Coordinates of C-alpha atoms and ligand atoms in Angstrom, one line a residue:
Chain L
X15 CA -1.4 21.2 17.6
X16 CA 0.9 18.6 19.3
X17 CA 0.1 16.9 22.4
X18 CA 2.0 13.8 24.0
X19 CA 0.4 11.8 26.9
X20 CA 3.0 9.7 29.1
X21 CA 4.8 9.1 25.8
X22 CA 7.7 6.6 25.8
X23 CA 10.3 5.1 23.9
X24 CA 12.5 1.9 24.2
X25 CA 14.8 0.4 22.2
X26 CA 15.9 -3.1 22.9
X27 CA 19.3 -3.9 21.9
X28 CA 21.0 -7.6 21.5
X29 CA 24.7 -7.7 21.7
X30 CA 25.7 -11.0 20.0
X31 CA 28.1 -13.1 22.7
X32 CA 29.1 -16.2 20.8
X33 CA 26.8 -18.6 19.2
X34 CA 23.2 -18.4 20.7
X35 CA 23.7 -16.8 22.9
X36 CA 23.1 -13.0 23.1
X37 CA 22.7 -10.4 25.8
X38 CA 19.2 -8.1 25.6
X39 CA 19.5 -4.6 27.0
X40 CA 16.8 -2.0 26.7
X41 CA 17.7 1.5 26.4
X42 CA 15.0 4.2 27.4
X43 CA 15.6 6.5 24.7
X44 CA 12.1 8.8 25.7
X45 CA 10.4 8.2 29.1
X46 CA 7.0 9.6 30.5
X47 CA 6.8 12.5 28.1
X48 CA 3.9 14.7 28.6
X49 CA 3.8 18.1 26.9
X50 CA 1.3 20.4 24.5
X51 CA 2.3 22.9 22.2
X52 CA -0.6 25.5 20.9
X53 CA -1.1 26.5 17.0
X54 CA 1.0 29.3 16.1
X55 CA 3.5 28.3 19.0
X56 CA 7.4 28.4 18.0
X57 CA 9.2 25.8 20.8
X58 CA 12.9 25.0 21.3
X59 CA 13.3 22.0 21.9
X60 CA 16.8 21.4 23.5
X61 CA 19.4 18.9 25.3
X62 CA 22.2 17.1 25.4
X63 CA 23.4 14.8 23.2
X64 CA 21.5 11.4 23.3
X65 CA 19.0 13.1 25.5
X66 CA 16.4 11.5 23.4
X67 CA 15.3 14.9 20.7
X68 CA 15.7 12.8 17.8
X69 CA 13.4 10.0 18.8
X70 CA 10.6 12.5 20.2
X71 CA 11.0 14.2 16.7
X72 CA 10.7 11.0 14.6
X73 CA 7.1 9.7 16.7
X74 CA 5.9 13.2 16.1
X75 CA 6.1 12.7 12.7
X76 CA 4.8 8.8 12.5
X77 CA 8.8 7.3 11.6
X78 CA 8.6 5.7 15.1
X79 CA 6.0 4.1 17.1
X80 CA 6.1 4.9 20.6
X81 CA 6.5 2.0 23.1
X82 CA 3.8 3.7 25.5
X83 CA 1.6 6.6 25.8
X84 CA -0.8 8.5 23.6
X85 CA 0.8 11.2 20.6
X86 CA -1.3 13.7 18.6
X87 CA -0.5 16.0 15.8
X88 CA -2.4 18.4 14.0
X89 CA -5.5 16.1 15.2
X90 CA -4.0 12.4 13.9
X91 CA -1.9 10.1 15.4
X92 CA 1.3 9.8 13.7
X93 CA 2.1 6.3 14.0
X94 CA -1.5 5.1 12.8
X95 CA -2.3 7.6 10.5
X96 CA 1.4 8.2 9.2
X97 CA 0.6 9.3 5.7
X98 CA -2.3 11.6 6.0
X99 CA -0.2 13.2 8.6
X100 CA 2.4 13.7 6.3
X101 CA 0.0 16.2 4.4
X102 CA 0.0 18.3 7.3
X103 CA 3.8 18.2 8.9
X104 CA 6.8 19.7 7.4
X105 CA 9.8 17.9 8.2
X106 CA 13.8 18.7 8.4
X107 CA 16.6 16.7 9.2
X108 CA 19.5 19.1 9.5
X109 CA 21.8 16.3 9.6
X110 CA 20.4 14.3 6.4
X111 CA 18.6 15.7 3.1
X112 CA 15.2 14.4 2.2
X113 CA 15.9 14.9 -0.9
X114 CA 17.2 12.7 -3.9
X115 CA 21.0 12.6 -3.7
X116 CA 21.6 12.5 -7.4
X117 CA 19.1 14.9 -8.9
X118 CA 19.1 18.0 -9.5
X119 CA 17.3 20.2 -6.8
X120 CA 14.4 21.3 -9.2
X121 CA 13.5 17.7 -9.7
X122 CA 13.4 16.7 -6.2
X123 CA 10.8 19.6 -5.9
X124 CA 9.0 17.4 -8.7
X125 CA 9.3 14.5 -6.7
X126 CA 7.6 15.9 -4.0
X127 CA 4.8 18.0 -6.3
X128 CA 3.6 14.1 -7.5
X129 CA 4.0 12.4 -4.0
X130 CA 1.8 14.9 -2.2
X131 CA -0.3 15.7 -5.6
X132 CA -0.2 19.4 -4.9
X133 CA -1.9 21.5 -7.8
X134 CA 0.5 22.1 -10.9
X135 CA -0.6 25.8 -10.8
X136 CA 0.0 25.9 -6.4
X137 CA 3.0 24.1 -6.4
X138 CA 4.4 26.7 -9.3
X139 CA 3.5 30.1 -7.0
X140 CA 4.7 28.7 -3.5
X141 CA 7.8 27.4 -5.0
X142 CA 8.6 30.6 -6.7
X143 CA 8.1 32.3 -3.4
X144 CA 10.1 30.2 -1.4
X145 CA 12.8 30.0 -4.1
X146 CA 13.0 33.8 -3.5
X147 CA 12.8 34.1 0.4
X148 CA 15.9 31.4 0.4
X149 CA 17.3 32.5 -2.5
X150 CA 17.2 28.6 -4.1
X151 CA 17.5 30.6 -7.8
X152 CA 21.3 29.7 -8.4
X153 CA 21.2 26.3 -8.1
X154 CA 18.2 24.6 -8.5
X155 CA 19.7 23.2 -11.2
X156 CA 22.3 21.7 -9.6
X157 CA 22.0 17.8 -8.1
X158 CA 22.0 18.0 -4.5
X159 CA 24.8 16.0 -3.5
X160 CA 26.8 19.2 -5.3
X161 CA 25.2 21.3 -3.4
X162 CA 26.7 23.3 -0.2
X163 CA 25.5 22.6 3.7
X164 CA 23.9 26.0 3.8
X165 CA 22.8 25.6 0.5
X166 CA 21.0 22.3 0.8
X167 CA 19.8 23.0 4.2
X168 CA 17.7 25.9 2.4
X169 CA 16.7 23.8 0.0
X170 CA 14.9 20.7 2.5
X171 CA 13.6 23.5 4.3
X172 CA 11.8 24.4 1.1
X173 CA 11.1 20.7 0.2
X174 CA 9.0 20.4 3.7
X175 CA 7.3 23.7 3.2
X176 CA 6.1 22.9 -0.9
X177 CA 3.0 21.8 0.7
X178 CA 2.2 24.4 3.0
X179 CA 2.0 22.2 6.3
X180 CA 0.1 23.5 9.4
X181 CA 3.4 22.0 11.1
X182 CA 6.9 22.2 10.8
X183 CA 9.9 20.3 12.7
X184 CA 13.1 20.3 12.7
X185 CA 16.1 18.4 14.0
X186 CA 19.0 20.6 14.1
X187 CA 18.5 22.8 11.1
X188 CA 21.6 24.9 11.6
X189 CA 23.6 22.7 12.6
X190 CA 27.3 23.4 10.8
X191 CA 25.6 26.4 8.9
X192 CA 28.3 29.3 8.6
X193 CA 27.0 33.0 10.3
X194 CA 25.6 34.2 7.0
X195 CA 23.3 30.9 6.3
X196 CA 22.2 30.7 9.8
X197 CA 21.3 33.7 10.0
X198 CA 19.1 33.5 6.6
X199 CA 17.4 30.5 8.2
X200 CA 16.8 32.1 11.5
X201 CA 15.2 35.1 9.3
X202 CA 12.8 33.0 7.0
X203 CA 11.2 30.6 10.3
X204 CA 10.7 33.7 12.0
X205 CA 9.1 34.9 9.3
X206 CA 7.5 31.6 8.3
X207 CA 6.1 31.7 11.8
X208 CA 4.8 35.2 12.4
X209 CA 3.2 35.6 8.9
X210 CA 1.6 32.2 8.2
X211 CA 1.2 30.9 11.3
X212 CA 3.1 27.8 10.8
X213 CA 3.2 26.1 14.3
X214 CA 7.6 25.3 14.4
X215 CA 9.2 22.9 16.9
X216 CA 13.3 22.6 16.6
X217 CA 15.9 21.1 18.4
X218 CA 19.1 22.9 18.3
X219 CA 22.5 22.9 20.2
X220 CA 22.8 26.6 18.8
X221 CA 21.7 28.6 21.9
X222 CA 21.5 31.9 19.2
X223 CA 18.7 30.1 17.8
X224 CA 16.8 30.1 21.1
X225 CA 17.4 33.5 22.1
X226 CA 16.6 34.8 18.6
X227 CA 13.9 32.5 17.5
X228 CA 11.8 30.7 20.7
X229 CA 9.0 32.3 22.9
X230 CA 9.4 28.9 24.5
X231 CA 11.8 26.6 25.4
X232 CA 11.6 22.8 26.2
X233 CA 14.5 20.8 27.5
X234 CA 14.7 17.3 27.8
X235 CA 17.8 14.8 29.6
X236 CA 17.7 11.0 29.4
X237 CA 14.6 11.1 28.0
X238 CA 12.3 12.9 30.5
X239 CA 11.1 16.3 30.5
X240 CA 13.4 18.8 32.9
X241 CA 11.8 22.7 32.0
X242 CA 9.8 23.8 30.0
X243 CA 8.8 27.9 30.0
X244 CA 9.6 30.8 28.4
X245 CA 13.6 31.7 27.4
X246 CA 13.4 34.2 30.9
X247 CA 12.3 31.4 32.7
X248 CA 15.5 29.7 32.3
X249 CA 17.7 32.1 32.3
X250 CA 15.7 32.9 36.0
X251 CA 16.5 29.4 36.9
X252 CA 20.3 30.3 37.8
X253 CA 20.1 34.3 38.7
X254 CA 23.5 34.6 39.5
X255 CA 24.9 33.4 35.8
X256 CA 25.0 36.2 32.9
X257 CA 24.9 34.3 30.0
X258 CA 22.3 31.4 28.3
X259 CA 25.0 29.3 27.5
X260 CA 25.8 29.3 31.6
X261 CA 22.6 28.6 32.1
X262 CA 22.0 26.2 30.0
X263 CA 25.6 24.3 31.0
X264 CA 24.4 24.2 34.2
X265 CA 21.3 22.9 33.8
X266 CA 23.0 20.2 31.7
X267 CA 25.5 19.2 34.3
X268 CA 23.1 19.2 37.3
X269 CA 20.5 16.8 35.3
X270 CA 23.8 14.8 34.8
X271 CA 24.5 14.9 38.5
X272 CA 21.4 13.7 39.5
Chain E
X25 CA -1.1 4.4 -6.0
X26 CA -0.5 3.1 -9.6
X27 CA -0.7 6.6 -10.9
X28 CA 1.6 7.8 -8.4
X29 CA 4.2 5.2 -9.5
X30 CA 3.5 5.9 -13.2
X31 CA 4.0 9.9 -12.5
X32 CA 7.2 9.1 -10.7
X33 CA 8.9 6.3 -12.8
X34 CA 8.3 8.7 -15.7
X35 CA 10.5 11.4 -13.5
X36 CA 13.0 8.5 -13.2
X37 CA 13.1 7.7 -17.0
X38 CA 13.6 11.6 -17.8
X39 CA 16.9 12.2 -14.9
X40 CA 18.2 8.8 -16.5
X41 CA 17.3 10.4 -20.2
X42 CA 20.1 13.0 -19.5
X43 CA 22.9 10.0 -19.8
X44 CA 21.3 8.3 -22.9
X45 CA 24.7 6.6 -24.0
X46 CA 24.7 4.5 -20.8
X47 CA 20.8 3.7 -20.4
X48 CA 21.1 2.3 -24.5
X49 CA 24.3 0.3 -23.4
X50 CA 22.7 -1.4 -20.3
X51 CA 19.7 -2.5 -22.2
X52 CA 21.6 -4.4 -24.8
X53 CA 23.8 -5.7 -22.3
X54 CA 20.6 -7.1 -20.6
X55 CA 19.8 -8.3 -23.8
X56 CA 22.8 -10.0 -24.8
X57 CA 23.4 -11.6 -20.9
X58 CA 20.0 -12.9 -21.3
X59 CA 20.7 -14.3 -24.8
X60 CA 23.2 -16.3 -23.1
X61 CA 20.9 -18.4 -21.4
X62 CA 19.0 -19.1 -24.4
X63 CA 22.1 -20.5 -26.2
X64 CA 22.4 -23.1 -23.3
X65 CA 18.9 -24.3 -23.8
X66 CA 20.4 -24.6 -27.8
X67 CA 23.5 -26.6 -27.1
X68 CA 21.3 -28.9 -25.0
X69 CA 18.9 -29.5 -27.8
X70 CA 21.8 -29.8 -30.5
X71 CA 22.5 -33.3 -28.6
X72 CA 19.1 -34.1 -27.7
X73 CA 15.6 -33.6 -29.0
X74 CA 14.3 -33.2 -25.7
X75 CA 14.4 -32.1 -22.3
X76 CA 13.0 -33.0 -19.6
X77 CA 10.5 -35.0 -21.9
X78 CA 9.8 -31.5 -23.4
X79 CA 10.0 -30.6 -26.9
X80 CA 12.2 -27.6 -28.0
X81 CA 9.4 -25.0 -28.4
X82 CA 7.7 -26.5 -25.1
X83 CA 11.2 -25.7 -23.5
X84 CA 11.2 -22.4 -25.2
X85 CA 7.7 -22.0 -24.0
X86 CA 8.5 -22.4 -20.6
X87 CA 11.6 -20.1 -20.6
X88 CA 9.8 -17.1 -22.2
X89 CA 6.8 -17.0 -19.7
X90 CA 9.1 -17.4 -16.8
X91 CA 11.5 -14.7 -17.9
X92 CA 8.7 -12.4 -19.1
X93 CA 7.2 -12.7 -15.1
X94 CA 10.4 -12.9 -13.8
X95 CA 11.7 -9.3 -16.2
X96 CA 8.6 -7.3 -15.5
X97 CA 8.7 -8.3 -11.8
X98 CA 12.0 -7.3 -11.3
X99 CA 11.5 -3.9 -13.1
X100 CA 8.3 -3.0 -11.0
X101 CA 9.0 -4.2 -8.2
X102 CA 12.7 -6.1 -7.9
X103 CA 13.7 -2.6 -5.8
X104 CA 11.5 -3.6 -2.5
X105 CA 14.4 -6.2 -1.5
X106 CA 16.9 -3.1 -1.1
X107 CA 15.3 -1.9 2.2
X108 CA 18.1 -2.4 5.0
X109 CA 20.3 0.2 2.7
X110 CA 17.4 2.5 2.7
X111 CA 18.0 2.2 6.6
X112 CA 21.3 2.6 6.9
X113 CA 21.5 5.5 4.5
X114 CA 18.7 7.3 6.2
X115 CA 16.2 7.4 3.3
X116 CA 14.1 5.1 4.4
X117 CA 12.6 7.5 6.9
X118 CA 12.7 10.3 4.3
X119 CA 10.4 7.9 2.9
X120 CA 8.2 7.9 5.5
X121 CA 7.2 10.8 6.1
X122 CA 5.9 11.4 2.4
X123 CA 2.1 10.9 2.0
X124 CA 2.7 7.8 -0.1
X125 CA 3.2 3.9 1.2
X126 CA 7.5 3.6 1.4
X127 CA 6.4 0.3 -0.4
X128 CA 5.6 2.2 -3.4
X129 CA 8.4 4.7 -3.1
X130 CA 11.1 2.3 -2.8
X131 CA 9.9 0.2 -5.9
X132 CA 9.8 3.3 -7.9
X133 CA 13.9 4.6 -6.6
X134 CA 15.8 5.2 -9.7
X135 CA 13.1 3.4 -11.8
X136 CA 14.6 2.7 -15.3
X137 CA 13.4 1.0 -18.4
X138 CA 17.0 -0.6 -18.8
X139 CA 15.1 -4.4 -17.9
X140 CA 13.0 -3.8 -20.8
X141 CA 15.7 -5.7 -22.3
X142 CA 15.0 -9.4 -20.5
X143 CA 11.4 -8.7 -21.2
X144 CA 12.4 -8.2 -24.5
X145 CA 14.1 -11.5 -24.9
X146 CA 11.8 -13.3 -23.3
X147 CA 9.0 -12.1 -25.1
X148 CA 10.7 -13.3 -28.3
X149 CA 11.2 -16.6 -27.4
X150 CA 7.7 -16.7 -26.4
X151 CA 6.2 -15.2 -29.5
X152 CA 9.1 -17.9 -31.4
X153 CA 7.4 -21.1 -29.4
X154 CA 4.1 -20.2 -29.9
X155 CA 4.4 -20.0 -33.3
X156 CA 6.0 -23.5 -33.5
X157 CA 3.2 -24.7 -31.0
X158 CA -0.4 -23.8 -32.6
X159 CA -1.9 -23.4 -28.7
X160 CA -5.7 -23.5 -29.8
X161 CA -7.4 -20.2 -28.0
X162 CA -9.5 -22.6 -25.6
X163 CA -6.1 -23.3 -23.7
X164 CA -3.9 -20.1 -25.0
X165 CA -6.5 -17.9 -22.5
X166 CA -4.3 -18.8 -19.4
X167 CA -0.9 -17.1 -20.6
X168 CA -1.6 -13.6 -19.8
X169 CA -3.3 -14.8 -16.8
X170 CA -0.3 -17.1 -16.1
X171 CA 2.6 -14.0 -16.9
X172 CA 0.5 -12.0 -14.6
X173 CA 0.1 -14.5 -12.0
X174 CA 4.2 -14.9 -12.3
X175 CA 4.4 -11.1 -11.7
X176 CA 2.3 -11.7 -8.6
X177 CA 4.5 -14.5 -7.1
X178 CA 7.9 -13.0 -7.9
X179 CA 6.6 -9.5 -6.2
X180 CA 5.5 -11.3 -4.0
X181 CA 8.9 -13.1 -2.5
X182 CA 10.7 -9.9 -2.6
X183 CA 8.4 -8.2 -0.7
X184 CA 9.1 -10.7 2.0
X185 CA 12.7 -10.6 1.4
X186 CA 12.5 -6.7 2.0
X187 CA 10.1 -7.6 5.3
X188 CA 12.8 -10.0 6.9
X189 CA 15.4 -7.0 6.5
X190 CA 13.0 -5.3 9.1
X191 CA 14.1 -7.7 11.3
X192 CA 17.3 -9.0 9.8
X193 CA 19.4 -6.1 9.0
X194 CA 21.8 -7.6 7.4
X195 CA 19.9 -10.4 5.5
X196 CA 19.4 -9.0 1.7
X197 CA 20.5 -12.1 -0.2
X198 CA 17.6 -14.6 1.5
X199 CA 15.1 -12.6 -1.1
X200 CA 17.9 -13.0 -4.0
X201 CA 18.5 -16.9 -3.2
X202 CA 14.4 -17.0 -4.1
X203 CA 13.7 -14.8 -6.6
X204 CA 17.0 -15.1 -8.5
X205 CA 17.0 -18.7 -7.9
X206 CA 13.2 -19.0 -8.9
X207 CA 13.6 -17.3 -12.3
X208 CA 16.5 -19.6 -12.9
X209 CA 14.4 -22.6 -11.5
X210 CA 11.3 -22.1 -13.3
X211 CA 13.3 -21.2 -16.9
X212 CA 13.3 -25.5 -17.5
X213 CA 10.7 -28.2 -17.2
X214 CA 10.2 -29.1 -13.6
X215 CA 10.5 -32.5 -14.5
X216 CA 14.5 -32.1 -14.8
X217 CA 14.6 -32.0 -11.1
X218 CA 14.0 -33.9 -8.4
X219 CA 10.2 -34.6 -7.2
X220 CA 11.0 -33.5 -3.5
X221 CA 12.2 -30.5 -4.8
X222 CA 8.7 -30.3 -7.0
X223 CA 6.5 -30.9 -4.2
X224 CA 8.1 -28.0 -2.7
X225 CA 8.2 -25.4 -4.8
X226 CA 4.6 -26.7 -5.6
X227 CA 2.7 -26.8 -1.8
X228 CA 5.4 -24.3 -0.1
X229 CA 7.1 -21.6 -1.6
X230 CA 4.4 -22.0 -4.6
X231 CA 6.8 -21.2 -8.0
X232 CA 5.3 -24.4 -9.8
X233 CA 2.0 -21.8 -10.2
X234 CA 4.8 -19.6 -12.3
X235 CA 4.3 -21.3 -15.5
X236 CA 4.2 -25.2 -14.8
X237 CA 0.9 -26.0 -13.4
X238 CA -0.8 -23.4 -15.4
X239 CA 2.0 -24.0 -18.5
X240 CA 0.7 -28.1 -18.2
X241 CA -2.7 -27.1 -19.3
X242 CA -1.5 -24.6 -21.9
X243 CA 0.4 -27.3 -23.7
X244 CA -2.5 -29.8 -23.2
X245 CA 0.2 -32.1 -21.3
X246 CA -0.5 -34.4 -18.5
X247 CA 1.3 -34.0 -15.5
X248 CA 4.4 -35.5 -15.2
X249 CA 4.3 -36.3 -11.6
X250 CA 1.0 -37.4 -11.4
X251 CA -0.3 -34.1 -9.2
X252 CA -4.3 -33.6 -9.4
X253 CA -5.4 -32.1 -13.1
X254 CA -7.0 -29.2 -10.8
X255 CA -3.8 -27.7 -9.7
X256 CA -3.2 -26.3 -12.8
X257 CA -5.7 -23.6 -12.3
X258 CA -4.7 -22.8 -8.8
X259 CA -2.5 -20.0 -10.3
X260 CA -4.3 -17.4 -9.2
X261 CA -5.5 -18.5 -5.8
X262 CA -1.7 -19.6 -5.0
X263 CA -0.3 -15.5 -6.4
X264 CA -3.3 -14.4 -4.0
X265 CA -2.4 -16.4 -0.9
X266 CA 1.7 -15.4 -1.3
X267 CA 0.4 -11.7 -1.6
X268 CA -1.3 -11.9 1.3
X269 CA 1.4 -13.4 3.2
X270 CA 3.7 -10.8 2.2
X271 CA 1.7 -7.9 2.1
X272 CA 0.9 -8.8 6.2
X273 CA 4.4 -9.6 6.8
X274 CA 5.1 -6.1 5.4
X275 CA 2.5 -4.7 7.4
X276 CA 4.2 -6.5 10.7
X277 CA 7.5 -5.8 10.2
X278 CA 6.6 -2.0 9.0
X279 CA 5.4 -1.5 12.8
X280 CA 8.9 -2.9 14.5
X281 CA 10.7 -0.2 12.1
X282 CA 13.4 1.3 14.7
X283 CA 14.9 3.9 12.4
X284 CA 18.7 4.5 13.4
X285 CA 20.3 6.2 16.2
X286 CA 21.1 9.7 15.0
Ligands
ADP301 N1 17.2 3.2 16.3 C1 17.8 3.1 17.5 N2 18.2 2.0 18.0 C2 18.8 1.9 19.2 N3 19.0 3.0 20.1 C3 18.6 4.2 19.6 C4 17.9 4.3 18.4 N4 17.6 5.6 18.2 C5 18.0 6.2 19.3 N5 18.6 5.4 20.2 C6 19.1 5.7 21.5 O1 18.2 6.5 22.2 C7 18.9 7.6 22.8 C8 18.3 8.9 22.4 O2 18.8 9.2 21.1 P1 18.4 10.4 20.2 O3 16.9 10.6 20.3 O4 18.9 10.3 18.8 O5 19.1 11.6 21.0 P2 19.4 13.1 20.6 O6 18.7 13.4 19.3 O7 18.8 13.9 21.7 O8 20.8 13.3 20.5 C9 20.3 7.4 22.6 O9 20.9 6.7 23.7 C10 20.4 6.5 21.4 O10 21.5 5.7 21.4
MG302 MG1 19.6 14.0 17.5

């Protein structure tokens, strides 16, 4: 379902130094990134901050281009094929809404019936289901900049699932979410996942979302690949620690090291 | 792609609907600001009979077509130039991953019918000078051809405008210099300026093709700086070429898109 192939990712910065002249300095944001993940999988995708989970995230879904390398979801290549990808990826940016700021939540729904021309009669059943599963009800109404973290996290989640993708990411959907909303969000991918068979890949810093969540785990430091297995896999790579977020801290640290 | 736009302008036009006080008061202020302009071509012609070597409804000729391309433009269109805050704010990449081309999207944001006004106005001083002029039908042919052509040419700059901000983060006024500064420009006979300046906007950023060239033949007038006779149905060719120019500079600067760090 996704595949990357010696996938990289530059950018080139230019600091201004007085007039003319400039100083260019290129930042390898992903480097040499080969990985597959299967239909039906559900990956955690984690790392430290800057590691580069962000850019991998925006070439999956055709916002970047990479600088080298071969990418392929659900059988396209994002970057070339951006828009009828878009009919099969589901996308969430826990740190930014996809939705329309000042409307009200129900109309961004619209929105997004017209711009991916899903059936009136579709569109009305799937969104009635997913208003129930995330309990959307009380305030569709409402425009989303009103709206609560928790509550508009729920609601992009349902924005990227209106038409019924094969594929859904997300960048750090539960992210500042209190106990009650993370745990409602944990519930529904799981769900999402098991019953429908929606491939998910997330990036989290929430280590409860791995352990609860992800058969398998990827993580990735300045931009390269350093595991990737199952959650007892990592937690076999330091024996002698009794906790994930030990494991994990120490894996971080050691990558830093090096 | 045009039924897209329709089906989401309309959603536009409804969310607005829900503050009609405010959508009624901006489209008579358009109006009136508009208006303005029109009473400066009258104070000029209560000292003069003519400017430019125009007569009043030539003038008023002239002004109309412009604003009417410039108006309808603007509507459509006049949101493409807005792209580096789309970046900044993030919802440019929301953008992206939609099924439909960002280019369409960002012309349609917060679409209102609130410019109706200058294309209202204009389109009354157009419908006022034509019924002063008596353009016979062999030569009255080329004005919708010409207004759409105008559409063409002003979409046209700020769809380069937005493609420099690709680059140029923080260049969103080079677009406004142009397409502002063109509607004003093209509002009066080209003849009250310079002919440097009309060899320019003639052969390189092509505004003349807005409504002089093609306006010349309307009015049956020969050309006041002695350009070839043929120019004046280059319209169409000259909104082709600018398209194309844009459209690939779109295209190019579309591909360099860098998003922001997180
Ligand atoms: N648009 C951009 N321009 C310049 N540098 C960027 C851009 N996007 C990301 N980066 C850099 O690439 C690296 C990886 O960033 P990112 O993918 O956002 O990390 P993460 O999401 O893992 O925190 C960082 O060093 C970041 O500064
Ligand atoms: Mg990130």
């Amino acid at each position: 379902m996704i595949e990357l192939d010696g996938v990289g990712r530059s950018f080139t910065l230019r600091r201004k130094k007085g007039w003319l002249r400039g100083e260019t300095r290129v930042v390898h944001a992903v480097r040499d990134l080969s990985f597959q993940v299967a239909a039906g999988e559900f990956v955690g995708y984690l790392g430290p901050n800057g590691a580069g989970k962000s850019t991998t995230i925006k070439m999956l879904t055709g916002i970047l281009a990479p600088t080298s390398g071969h990418i392929e979801v659900a059988g396209l290549d994002p970057s070339r094929r951006r828009t009828a990808l878009a009919r099969r990826i589901g996308v969430v940016f826990g740190q930014r809404t996809t939705l329309w700021w000042d409307l009200p939540l129900k109309d961004s729904f619209h929105l997004i019936r017209l711009l991916y021309k899903v059936d009136r009669e579709e569109h009305r059943k799937r969104l009635a289901e997913l208003c129930e599963v995330l309990e959307l009800g009380a305030f569709l109404d409402k425009p989303v900049r009103q709206l609560s973290l928790g509550q508009r996290v729920r609601g992009d989640i349902a924005a990227a699932l209106l038409h019924d993708p094969l594929v859904l990411v997300l960048d750090e959907p539960t992210i500042g979410l209190d106990v009650v909303s993370k745990a409602a969000v944990r519930d529904f991918l799981r769900t999402l996942n098991a019953e429908r068979g929606t491939t998910v890949l997330l990036t989290t810093h929430d280590l409860g979302d791995i352990e609860r969540l992800c058969r398998r785990v990827m993580l990735i430091d300045h931009g390269s690949l350093a595991f990737d297995g199952t959650v007892e896999d990592l937690k076999a790579t330091a024996p002698d620690e009794t906790s994930i977020e030990d494991v994990v801290t120490r894996l971080y640290t050691r990558q830093a090291r090096l | 792609m045009a039924r897209t736009y329709v089906l989401l302008a309309v959603t536009w036009t409804r969310a607005a609907a829900q503050y009609p006080l405010s959508m009624a008061l901006l489209t008579v202020g358009s109006f009136i600001v508009t208006g303005l302009d029109m009473a400066a071509i009258a104070v000029i012609f209560a000292h003069t009979t003519s400017l430019g070597g125009f007569t009043l409804p030539e003038v008023m000729f002239l002004y109309g077509t412009s604003g009417m391309s410039f108006a309808l433009a603007d509507m459509l269109f006049g949101n493409v130039d807005k792209l580096s805050q789309h970046v900044r704010a993030g919802t440019f990449d929301s953008m992206l991953i939609r099924p439909v081309s960002p280019f369409i999207q960002m012309a349609v944001d917060r679409f209102t019918f609130q410019r109706l006004g200058r294309t209202a106005q204009a389109a009354t001083v157009l419908a006022i000078a034509l019924a002063h002029l008596h353009v016979p039908w062999q030569r009255a042919w080329m004005i919708p051809l010409m207004v759409l052509c105008g559409i063409v040419l002003f979409t046209a700059i700020w769809t380069l405008g937005g493609a420099i901000q690709f680059l140029l983060t923080d260049a969103p006024d080079v677009a406004n210099a142009f397409t502002y500064g063109g509607g004003q420009l093209t509002q009066y006979p080209l003849t009250v300026y310079g002919s440097d300046l009309v060899r320019t906007v003639t052969f390189i950023v092509p505004l003349a093709f807005v409504n002089w060239q093609p306006g010349l033949f309307i009015l049956g007038r020969p050309d006041p700086f002695g350009l070839p006779y043929w120019l004046r149905f280059l319209a169409p060719v000259a909104a082709l070429a600018l398209a194309c120019v844009a459209g690939l500079a779109w295209r190019a600067g579309l591909r360099r898109y860098r998003s922001t760090g997180s």
